[in-house]
Amino acid sequence: TALIEARDLKLAFGETPALRGASLSAGAGEVLAITGPSGSGKSTLLHCLAGILTPDSGEVRFDGRRVDLLNEERRSVLRRDTFGFVFQFGQLVPELTAEENVALPLLLGGTRRTAALAEARPWFARLGLDGLERRRSGELSGGQAQRVALARGLVTRPRVLFADEPTGALDSLAGEQVMELMVDAAREQGTTVILVTHEPRVAAYADGQTIVRDGRTSTLVPAR
Ligand code: ADP
Ligand code: ADP
């Protein structure tokens, strides 16, 4: 059964149709890649699934509940408490240390600083970042910064991790490292991953692949 699914989503930005009938589903613990050419609607589909955008029509369900019908306040709680995010350029806060960046989602959820930092720290050994805890994130290499962003996305133990071109800014070695760490960490804690990528080598790490062309989806590789 699906943990998260989209059914026949349609969404236009003004006169520009971005989604014209997009559907997908992923089960608990599955890694699903959304692939397709630039401008095909991948990010828009991801944003609808994550409750960042509301489709004009169609349905988004998480754990049986209609995400697209929730009000903005309930959607922001869902994003904060239940979902995790990793973006293309990490989007770390450069003035904060690496461990403060990882702790940030916990702090925003009301966890005290000491407890949040204690939960953040084990991620450094786990992701090969030992010794970088106190480094300002503006001083990290691209691959290090993206692993910190990955830790930040997973530190709340989200049910679903949304990753939009998580390796897009990295060379292929650093990109493969991030993909391996992301897939392993997600499997270990049963987190479903919805990954947007235009790179076939990155998509190959996923259990299943959905391709988007001109706002319409088709299944390339079923997840099960
Ligand atoms: P992809 O992620 O596959 O590159 P996007 O989902 O970003 O594609 O974009 C799909 C289409 O919607 C493109 O034509 C893009 O220019 C347009 N689009 C995306 N976001 C916006 C926006 N906020 N305002 C207007 N047009 C947008
Ligand atoms: P990505 O494909 O990684 O999302 P983009 O450059 O397509 O990167 O989009 C970055 C941001 O700009 C997104 O928030 C998207 O919604 C917005 N965007 C994309 N295309 C347009 C557009 N034509 N007009 C306005 N905003 C857009």
PDB file of C-alpha atoms and ligand atoms in Angstrom:
ATOM      1  CA  THR A   1       0.000   0.000   0.000  1.00  0.00           C
ATOM      2  CA  ALA A   2       1.112   3.540  -0.712  1.00  0.00           C
ATOM      3  CA  LEU A   3       2.497   5.768   2.020  1.00  0.00           C
ATOM      4  CA  ILE A   4       2.454   8.771  -0.275  1.00  0.00           C
ATOM      5  CA  GLU A   5       0.698   9.186  -3.592  1.00  0.00           C
ATOM      6  CA  ALA A   6      -0.327  11.707  -6.205  1.00  0.00           C
ATOM      7  CA  ARG A   7      -3.324  11.141  -8.449  1.00  0.00           C
ATOM      8  CA  ASP A   8      -3.867  13.000 -11.715  1.00  0.00           C
ATOM      9  CA  LEU A   9      -2.375  16.307 -10.544  1.00  0.00           C
ATOM     10  CA  LYS A  10      -2.881  19.371 -12.698  1.00  0.00           C
ATOM     11  CA  LEU A  11      -1.290  22.715 -11.962  1.00  0.00           C
ATOM     12  CA  ALA A  12      -0.709  25.828 -14.061  1.00  0.00           C
ATOM     13  CA  PHE A  13       1.396  28.878 -13.215  1.00  0.00           C
ATOM     14  CA  GLY A  14      -0.768  31.518 -14.889  1.00  0.00           C
ATOM     15  CA  GLU A  15      -0.931  30.439 -18.511  1.00  0.00           C
ATOM     16  CA  THR A  16       1.922  27.918 -18.157  1.00  0.00           C
ATOM     17  CA  PRO A  17       0.724  24.373 -17.506  1.00  0.00           C
ATOM     18  CA  ALA A  18       3.364  22.671 -15.328  1.00  0.00           C
ATOM     19  CA  LEU A  19       1.446  19.486 -14.452  1.00  0.00           C
ATOM     20  CA  ARG A  20      -1.151  18.048 -16.863  1.00  0.00           C
ATOM     21  CA  GLY A  21      -1.975  14.740 -15.201  1.00  0.00           C
ATOM     22  CA  ALA A  22       0.785  13.520 -12.892  1.00  0.00           C
ATOM     23  CA  SER A  23       0.456  10.439 -10.710  1.00  0.00           C
ATOM     24  CA  LEU A  24       2.850   8.370  -8.634  1.00  0.00           C
ATOM     25  CA  SER A  25       2.973   6.363  -5.466  1.00  0.00           C
ATOM     26  CA  ALA A  26       5.633   5.142  -3.050  1.00  0.00           C
ATOM     27  CA  GLY A  27       5.393   2.716  -0.159  1.00  0.00           C
ATOM     28  CA  ALA A  28       7.008   2.984   3.266  1.00  0.00           C
ATOM     29  CA  GLY A  29      10.789   2.651   3.039  1.00  0.00           C
ATOM     30  CA  GLU A  30      10.889   2.860  -0.754  1.00  0.00           C
ATOM     31  CA  VAL A  31      13.189   5.116  -2.758  1.00  0.00           C
ATOM     32  CA  LEU A  32      11.433   6.612  -5.784  1.00  0.00           C
ATOM     33  CA  ALA A  33      13.166   8.757  -8.411  1.00  0.00           C
ATOM     34  CA  ILE A  34      11.266  11.337 -10.434  1.00  0.00           C
ATOM     35  CA  THR A  35      13.203  11.829 -13.670  1.00  0.00           C
ATOM     36  CA  GLY A  36      12.699  13.694 -16.926  1.00  0.00           C
ATOM     37  CA  PRO A  37      13.993  16.679 -18.871  1.00  0.00           C
ATOM     38  CA  SER A  38      14.449  20.176 -17.486  1.00  0.00           C
ATOM     39  CA  GLY A  39      11.166  22.078 -17.286  1.00  0.00           C
ATOM     40  CA  SER A  40       9.022  18.916 -17.458  1.00  0.00           C
ATOM     41  CA  GLY A  41       7.418  19.494 -14.045  1.00  0.00           C
ATOM     42  CA  LYS A  42       9.550  17.380 -11.683  1.00  0.00           C
ATOM     43  CA  SER A  43      10.053  20.046  -9.010  1.00  0.00           C
ATOM     44  CA  THR A  44       6.431  21.132  -9.221  1.00  0.00           C
ATOM     45  CA  LEU A  45       5.319  17.527  -8.659  1.00  0.00           C
ATOM     46  CA  LEU A  46       7.694  17.209  -5.686  1.00  0.00           C
ATOM     47  CA  HIS A  47       6.381  20.465  -4.209  1.00  0.00           C
ATOM     48  CA  CYS A  48       2.776  19.228  -4.518  1.00  0.00           C
ATOM     49  CA  LEU A  49       3.637  15.944  -2.772  1.00  0.00           C
ATOM     50  CA  ALA A  50       5.425  17.830   0.005  1.00  0.00           C
ATOM     51  CA  GLY A  51       2.540  20.239   0.640  1.00  0.00           C
ATOM     52  CA  ILE A  52       4.517  23.259  -0.574  1.00  0.00           C
ATOM     53  CA  LEU A  53       2.255  23.832  -3.593  1.00  0.00           C
ATOM     54  CA  THR A  54      -1.460  23.024  -3.922  1.00  0.00           C
ATOM     55  CA  PRO A  55      -2.527  21.468  -7.244  1.00  0.00           C
ATOM     56  CA  ASP A  56      -5.437  22.961  -9.188  1.00  0.00           C
ATOM     57  CA  SER A  57      -6.982  19.487  -9.337  1.00  0.00           C
ATOM     58  CA  GLY A  58      -6.155  15.911  -8.424  1.00  0.00           C
ATOM     59  CA  GLU A  59      -5.328  14.397  -5.049  1.00  0.00           C
ATOM     60  CA  VAL A  60      -2.244  14.092  -2.851  1.00  0.00           C
ATOM     61  CA  ARG A  61      -2.418  11.536  -0.053  1.00  0.00           C
ATOM     62  CA  PHE A  62       0.016  10.886   2.755  1.00  0.00           C
ATOM     63  CA  ASP A  63      -0.773   7.914   5.001  1.00  0.00           C
ATOM     64  CA  GLY A  64      -4.337   8.000   3.681  1.00  0.00           C
ATOM     65  CA  ARG A  65      -4.884  11.697   4.448  1.00  0.00           C
ATOM     66  CA  ARG A  66      -5.510  14.337   1.761  1.00  0.00           C
ATOM     67  CA  VAL A  67      -2.516  16.707   1.907  1.00  0.00           C
ATOM     68  CA  ASP A  68      -3.957  18.986  -0.786  1.00  0.00           C
ATOM     69  CA  LEU A  69      -7.036  19.715   1.369  1.00  0.00           C
ATOM     70  CA  LEU A  70      -5.110  20.735   4.503  1.00  0.00           C
ATOM     71  CA  ASN A  71      -4.879  24.413   5.364  1.00  0.00           C
ATOM     72  CA  GLU A  72      -1.474  26.136   5.285  1.00  0.00           C
ATOM     73  CA  GLU A  73      -0.954  25.805   9.035  1.00  0.00           C
ATOM     74  CA  ARG A  74      -1.538  22.043   9.028  1.00  0.00           C
ATOM     75  CA  ARG A  75       0.651  21.622   5.963  1.00  0.00           C
ATOM     76  CA  SER A  76       3.503  23.508   7.633  1.00  0.00           C
ATOM     77  CA  VAL A  77       3.230  21.215  10.679  1.00  0.00           C
ATOM     78  CA  LEU A  78       3.324  18.185   8.369  1.00  0.00           C
ATOM     79  CA  ARG A  79       6.429  19.554   6.619  1.00  0.00           C
ATOM     80  CA  ARG A  80       8.156  20.287   9.916  1.00  0.00           C
ATOM     81  CA  ASP A  81       7.303  17.143  11.900  1.00  0.00           C
ATOM     82  CA  THR A  82       6.840  14.398   9.314  1.00  0.00           C
ATOM     83  CA  PHE A  83       8.795  15.347   6.201  1.00  0.00           C
ATOM     84  CA  GLY A  84      12.472  16.089   5.611  1.00  0.00           C
ATOM     85  CA  PHE A  85      14.039  18.088   2.770  1.00  0.00           C
ATOM     86  CA  VAL A  86      17.341  18.175   0.891  1.00  0.00           C
ATOM     87  CA  PHE A  87      17.878  20.743  -1.871  1.00  0.00           C
ATOM     88  CA  GLN A  88      20.332  21.058  -4.731  1.00  0.00           C
ATOM     89  CA  PHE A  89      22.629  23.643  -3.177  1.00  0.00           C
ATOM     90  CA  GLY A  90      22.357  22.456   0.406  1.00  0.00           C
ATOM     91  CA  GLN A  91      20.976  25.814   1.511  1.00  0.00           C
ATOM     92  CA  LEU A  92      22.778  25.669   4.824  1.00  0.00           C
ATOM     93  CA  VAL A  93      22.879  28.796   6.977  1.00  0.00           C
ATOM     94  CA  PRO A  94      26.508  29.895   6.358  1.00  0.00           C
ATOM     95  CA  GLU A  95      26.932  31.735   9.691  1.00  0.00           C
ATOM     96  CA  LEU A  96      25.946  28.665  11.719  1.00  0.00           C
ATOM     97  CA  THR A  97      28.261  25.750  12.452  1.00  0.00           C
ATOM     98  CA  ALA A  98      27.698  22.431  10.734  1.00  0.00           C
ATOM     99  CA  GLU A  99      26.182  20.886  13.885  1.00  0.00           C
ATOM    100  CA  GLU A 100      23.881  23.884  14.403  1.00  0.00           C
ATOM    101  CA  ASN A 101      22.659  23.468  10.822  1.00  0.00           C
ATOM    102  CA  VAL A 102      21.895  19.782  11.434  1.00  0.00           C
ATOM    103  CA  ALA A 103      20.124  20.625  14.715  1.00  0.00           C
ATOM    104  CA  LEU A 104      18.022  23.379  13.119  1.00  0.00           C
ATOM    105  CA  PRO A 105      14.860  21.355  12.297  1.00  0.00           C
ATOM    106  CA  LEU A 106      14.824  20.040  15.897  1.00  0.00           C
ATOM    107  CA  LEU A 107      15.243  23.571  17.301  1.00  0.00           C
ATOM    108  CA  LEU A 108      12.406  24.798  15.064  1.00  0.00           C
ATOM    109  CA  GLY A 109      10.268  21.952  16.411  1.00  0.00           C
ATOM    110  CA  GLY A 110      10.861  23.117  19.992  1.00  0.00           C
ATOM    111  CA  THR A 111      13.693  20.778  21.103  1.00  0.00           C
ATOM    112  CA  ARG A 112      16.118  22.460  23.528  1.00  0.00           C
ATOM    113  CA  ARG A 113      19.544  23.397  22.190  1.00  0.00           C
ATOM    114  CA  THR A 114      21.569  20.857  24.216  1.00  0.00           C
ATOM    115  CA  ALA A 115      19.279  17.986  23.296  1.00  0.00           C
ATOM    116  CA  ALA A 116      19.132  19.055  19.636  1.00  0.00           C
ATOM    117  CA  LEU A 117      22.929  19.211  19.351  1.00  0.00           C
ATOM    118  CA  ALA A 118      23.218  15.802  21.060  1.00  0.00           C
ATOM    119  CA  GLU A 119      20.926  14.326  18.404  1.00  0.00           C
ATOM    120  CA  ALA A 120      22.808  16.087  15.621  1.00  0.00           C
ATOM    121  CA  ARG A 121      26.288  14.827  16.572  1.00  0.00           C
ATOM    122  CA  PRO A 122      26.032  11.084  15.730  1.00  0.00           C
ATOM    123  CA  TRP A 123      25.278  12.057  12.139  1.00  0.00           C
ATOM    124  CA  PHE A 124      28.811  13.368  11.708  1.00  0.00           C
ATOM    125  CA  ALA A 125      30.454   9.974  12.217  1.00  0.00           C
ATOM    126  CA  ARG A 126      27.717   8.285  10.250  1.00  0.00           C
ATOM    127  CA  LEU A 127      28.174  10.496   7.186  1.00  0.00           C
ATOM    128  CA  GLY A 128      31.977  10.669   7.261  1.00  0.00           C
ATOM    129  CA  LEU A 129      32.047  14.206   8.670  1.00  0.00           C
ATOM    130  CA  ASP A 130      34.018  13.577  11.872  1.00  0.00           C
ATOM    131  CA  GLY A 131      35.744  16.692  13.186  1.00  0.00           C
ATOM    132  CA  LEU A 132      33.625  19.124  11.139  1.00  0.00           C
ATOM    133  CA  GLU A 133      30.941  19.653  13.795  1.00  0.00           C
ATOM    134  CA  ARG A 134      32.082  23.187  14.717  1.00  0.00           C
ATOM    135  CA  ARG A 135      33.102  24.300  11.224  1.00  0.00           C
ATOM    136  CA  ARG A 136      31.083  27.219   9.839  1.00  0.00           C
ATOM    137  CA  SER A 137      29.078  25.734   7.047  1.00  0.00           C
ATOM    138  CA  GLY A 138      30.279  28.424   4.645  1.00  0.00           C
ATOM    139  CA  GLU A 139      33.750  26.859   4.970  1.00  0.00           C
ATOM    140  CA  LEU A 140      32.750  23.322   3.956  1.00  0.00           C
ATOM    141  CA  SER A 141      33.437  21.768   0.555  1.00  0.00           C
ATOM    142  CA  GLY A 142      30.448  21.099  -1.710  1.00  0.00           C
ATOM    143  CA  GLY A 143      30.354  17.400  -0.874  1.00  0.00           C
ATOM    144  CA  GLN A 144      30.702  18.037   2.864  1.00  0.00           C
ATOM    145  CA  ALA A 145      27.990  20.696   2.787  1.00  0.00           C
ATOM    146  CA  GLN A 146      25.622  18.349   0.979  1.00  0.00           C
ATOM    147  CA  ARG A 147      26.222  15.600   3.545  1.00  0.00           C
ATOM    148  CA  VAL A 148      25.463  18.128   6.311  1.00  0.00           C
ATOM    149  CA  ALA A 149      22.274  19.022   4.416  1.00  0.00           C
ATOM    150  CA  LEU A 150      21.443  15.309   4.244  1.00  0.00           C
ATOM    151  CA  ALA A 151      21.919  14.973   8.025  1.00  0.00           C
ATOM    152  CA  ARG A 152      19.665  18.001   8.525  1.00  0.00           C
ATOM    153  CA  GLY A 153      17.028  16.361   6.312  1.00  0.00           C
ATOM    154  CA  LEU A 154      17.103  13.104   8.280  1.00  0.00           C
ATOM    155  CA  VAL A 155      17.678  14.289  11.869  1.00  0.00           C
ATOM    156  CA  THR A 156      13.960  14.458  12.684  1.00  0.00           C
ATOM    157  CA  ARG A 157      13.555  10.855  11.421  1.00  0.00           C
ATOM    158  CA  PRO A 158      11.010  11.940   8.807  1.00  0.00           C
ATOM    159  CA  ARG A 159       8.534   9.489   7.289  1.00  0.00           C
ATOM    160  CA  VAL A 160       9.360  10.951   3.863  1.00  0.00           C
ATOM    161  CA  LEU A 161      12.560  12.656   2.698  1.00  0.00           C
ATOM    162  CA  PHE A 162      12.116  14.934  -0.337  1.00  0.00           C
ATOM    163  CA  ALA A 163      15.343  15.493  -2.261  1.00  0.00           C
ATOM    164  CA  ASP A 164      15.398  17.915  -5.217  1.00  0.00           C
ATOM    165  CA  GLU A 165      18.526  17.338  -7.360  1.00  0.00           C
ATOM    166  CA  PRO A 166      20.547  16.523  -4.209  1.00  0.00           C
ATOM    167  CA  THR A 167      23.676  15.764  -6.248  1.00  0.00           C
ATOM    168  CA  GLY A 168      23.178  18.453  -8.891  1.00  0.00           C
ATOM    169  CA  ALA A 169      25.941  20.712  -7.607  1.00  0.00           C
ATOM    170  CA  LEU A 170      28.497  17.921  -7.010  1.00  0.00           C
ATOM    171  CA  ASP A 171      31.065  16.095  -9.120  1.00  0.00           C
ATOM    172  CA  SER A 172      30.201  12.483  -9.842  1.00  0.00           C
ATOM    173  CA  LEU A 173      32.274  10.942  -7.026  1.00  0.00           C
ATOM    174  CA  ALA A 174      30.828  13.227  -4.328  1.00  0.00           C
ATOM    175  CA  GLY A 175      27.389  12.735  -5.886  1.00  0.00           C
ATOM    176  CA  GLU A 176      27.591   8.962  -5.658  1.00  0.00           C
ATOM    177  CA  GLN A 177      28.775   9.218  -2.062  1.00  0.00           C
ATOM    178  CA  VAL A 178      25.772  11.376  -1.148  1.00  0.00           C
ATOM    179  CA  MET A 179      23.401   8.990  -2.930  1.00  0.00           C
ATOM    180  CA  GLU A 180      24.815   5.933  -1.167  1.00  0.00           C
ATOM    181  CA  LEU A 181      24.641   7.624   2.229  1.00  0.00           C
ATOM    182  CA  MET A 182      21.128   8.894   1.568  1.00  0.00           C
ATOM    183  CA  VAL A 183      19.770   5.519   0.471  1.00  0.00           C
ATOM    184  CA  ASP A 184      21.498   3.618   3.315  1.00  0.00           C
ATOM    185  CA  ALA A 185      20.413   6.053   6.044  1.00  0.00           C
ATOM    186  CA  ALA A 186      16.850   6.150   4.726  1.00  0.00           C
ATOM    187  CA  ARG A 187      16.607   2.351   4.604  1.00  0.00           C
ATOM    188  CA  GLU A 188      18.028   2.050   8.100  1.00  0.00           C
ATOM    189  CA  GLN A 189      15.285   4.194   9.591  1.00  0.00           C
ATOM    190  CA  GLY A 190      12.504   3.202   7.185  1.00  0.00           C
ATOM    191  CA  THR A 191      12.269   6.662   5.606  1.00  0.00           C
ATOM    192  CA  THR A 192      10.645   6.847   2.166  1.00  0.00           C
ATOM    193  CA  VAL A 193      12.698   8.926  -0.277  1.00  0.00           C
ATOM    194  CA  ILE A 194      11.223  10.928  -3.169  1.00  0.00           C
ATOM    195  CA  LEU A 195      14.144  12.074  -5.275  1.00  0.00           C
ATOM    196  CA  VAL A 196      14.083  14.479  -8.241  1.00  0.00           C
ATOM    197  CA  THR A 197      16.979  14.048 -10.659  1.00  0.00           C
ATOM    198  CA  HIS A 198      17.645  14.433 -14.363  1.00  0.00           C
ATOM    199  CA  GLU A 199      20.734  12.192 -14.085  1.00  0.00           C
ATOM    200  CA  PRO A 200      20.115   8.519 -14.976  1.00  0.00           C
ATOM    201  CA  ARG A 201      23.108   7.448 -12.845  1.00  0.00           C
ATOM    202  CA  VAL A 202      21.540   9.044  -9.792  1.00  0.00           C
ATOM    203  CA  ALA A 203      18.074   7.660 -10.573  1.00  0.00           C
ATOM    204  CA  ALA A 204      19.596   4.167 -10.737  1.00  0.00           C
ATOM    205  CA  TYR A 205      20.004   4.212  -6.935  1.00  0.00           C
ATOM    206  CA  ALA A 206      16.203   4.250  -6.546  1.00  0.00           C
ATOM    207  CA  ASP A 207      13.913   1.215  -6.274  1.00  0.00           C
ATOM    208  CA  GLY A 208      11.494   2.717  -8.775  1.00  0.00           C
ATOM    209  CA  GLN A 209      11.435   5.489 -11.352  1.00  0.00           C
ATOM    210  CA  THR A 210       8.637   7.728 -12.581  1.00  0.00           C
ATOM    211  CA  ILE A 211       9.359   9.814 -15.650  1.00  0.00           C
ATOM    212  CA  VAL A 212       7.761  13.223 -16.236  1.00  0.00           C
ATOM    213  CA  ARG A 213       7.390  14.663 -19.749  1.00  0.00           C
ATOM    214  CA  ASP A 214       5.445  17.848 -20.376  1.00  0.00           C
ATOM    215  CA  GLY A 215       3.728  17.536 -17.011  1.00  0.00           C
ATOM    216  CA  ARG A 216       2.577  13.948 -17.499  1.00  0.00           C
ATOM    217  CA  THR A 217       3.988  10.921 -15.713  1.00  0.00           C
ATOM    218  CA  SER A 218       4.684   7.379 -16.742  1.00  0.00           C
ATOM    219  CA  THR A 219       6.252   4.593 -14.737  1.00  0.00           C
ATOM    220  CA  LEU A 220       9.702   3.668 -15.975  1.00  0.00           C
ATOM    221  CA  VAL A 221      10.598   1.141 -13.279  1.00  0.00           C
ATOM    222  CA  PRO A 222       7.977   0.031 -10.763  1.00  0.00           C
ATOM    223  CA  ALA A 223       9.167   0.257  -7.157  1.00  0.00           C
ATOM    224  CA  ARG A 224       7.858  -3.251  -6.396  1.00  0.00           C
TER     225      ARG A 224
HETATM  226  P1  ADP B   1      11.645  20.689 -13.640  1.00  0.00           P
HETATM  227  O1  ADP B   1      11.750  20.513 -12.168  1.00  0.00           O
HETATM  228  O2  ADP B   1      11.339  19.401 -14.366  1.00  0.00           O
HETATM  229  O3  ADP B   1      12.820  21.390 -14.234  1.00  0.00           O
HETATM  230  P2  ADP B   1       9.615  22.617 -12.945  1.00  0.00           P
HETATM  231  O4  ADP B   1       8.604  21.859 -12.160  1.00  0.00           O
HETATM  232  O5  ADP B   1      10.603  23.445 -12.199  1.00  0.00           O
HETATM  233  O6  ADP B   1      10.361  21.598 -13.927  1.00  0.00           O
HETATM  234  O7  ADP B   1       8.856  23.559 -13.970  1.00  0.00           O
HETATM  235  C1  ADP B   1       7.812  23.110 -14.829  1.00  0.00           C
HETATM  236  C2  ADP B   1       7.305  24.282 -15.639  1.00  0.00           C
HETATM  237  O8  ADP B   1       6.667  25.226 -14.777  1.00  0.00           O
HETATM  238  C3  ADP B   1       8.404  25.055 -16.359  1.00  0.00           C
HETATM  239  O9  ADP B   1       7.838  25.540 -17.553  1.00  0.00           O
HETATM  240  C4  ADP B   1       8.714  26.181 -15.392  1.00  0.00           C
HETATM  241  O10 ADP B   1       9.252  27.302 -16.044  1.00  0.00           O
HETATM  242  C5  ADP B   1       7.329  26.475 -14.815  1.00  0.00           C
HETATM  243  N1  ADP B   1       7.391  27.004 -13.436  1.00  0.00           N
HETATM  244  C6  ADP B   1       7.880  26.355 -12.338  1.00  0.00           C
HETATM  245  N2  ADP B   1       7.736  27.096 -11.241  1.00  0.00           N
HETATM  246  C7  ADP B   1       7.136  28.253 -11.637  1.00  0.00           C
HETATM  247  C8  ADP B   1       6.715  29.430 -10.956  1.00  0.00           C
HETATM  248  N3  ADP B   1       6.879  29.584  -9.646  1.00  0.00           N
HETATM  249  N4  ADP B   1       6.139  30.407 -11.699  1.00  0.00           N
HETATM  250  C9  ADP B   1       5.961  30.269 -13.023  1.00  0.00           C
HETATM  251  N5  ADP B   1       6.331  29.180 -13.724  1.00  0.00           N
HETATM  252  C10 ADP B   1       6.908  28.187 -13.047  1.00  0.00           C
HETATM  253  P1  ADP B   2      14.691  23.410  -9.897  1.00  0.00           P
HETATM  254  O1  ADP B   2      14.349  22.746 -11.222  1.00  0.00           O
HETATM  255  O2  ADP B   2      15.883  22.807  -9.223  1.00  0.00           O
HETATM  256  O3  ADP B   2      13.504  23.592  -9.010  1.00  0.00           O
HETATM  257  P2  ADP B   2      14.438  25.989 -11.079  1.00  0.00           P
HETATM  258  O4  ADP B   2      15.478  26.988 -11.448  1.00  0.00           O
HETATM  259  O5  ADP B   2      13.596  25.343 -12.133  1.00  0.00           O
HETATM  260  O6  ADP B   2      15.197  24.872 -10.228  1.00  0.00           O
HETATM  261  O7  ADP B   2      13.441  26.643 -10.025  1.00  0.00           O
HETATM  262  C1  ADP B   2      13.900  27.322  -8.886  1.00  0.00           C
HETATM  263  C2  ADP B   2      12.727  28.083  -8.283  1.00  0.00           C
HETATM  264  O8  ADP B   2      12.203  29.017  -9.238  1.00  0.00           O
HETATM  265  C3  ADP B   2      11.556  27.163  -7.909  1.00  0.00           C
HETATM  266  O9  ADP B   2      11.007  27.626  -6.699  1.00  0.00           O
HETATM  267  C4  ADP B   2      10.559  27.333  -9.038  1.00  0.00           C
HETATM  268  O10 ADP B   2       9.219  27.167  -8.571  1.00  0.00           O
HETATM  269  C5  ADP B   2      10.824  28.759  -9.489  1.00  0.00           C
HETATM  270  N1  ADP B   2      10.601  28.898 -10.943  1.00  0.00           N
HETATM  271  C6  ADP B   2      10.963  28.030 -11.920  1.00  0.00           C
HETATM  272  N2  ADP B   2      10.589  28.492 -13.131  1.00  0.00           N
HETATM  273  C7  ADP B   2       9.999  29.683 -12.916  1.00  0.00           C
HETATM  274  C8  ADP B   2       9.408  30.667 -13.767  1.00  0.00           C
HETATM  275  N3  ADP B   2       9.317  30.499 -15.091  1.00  0.00           N
HETATM  276  N4  ADP B   2       8.902  31.773 -13.182  1.00  0.00           N
HETATM  277  C9  ADP B   2       8.967  31.939 -11.863  1.00  0.00           C
HETATM  278  N5  ADP B   2       9.512  31.067 -10.998  1.00  0.00           N
HETATM  279  C10 ADP B   2      10.013  29.946 -11.527  1.00  0.00           C
END
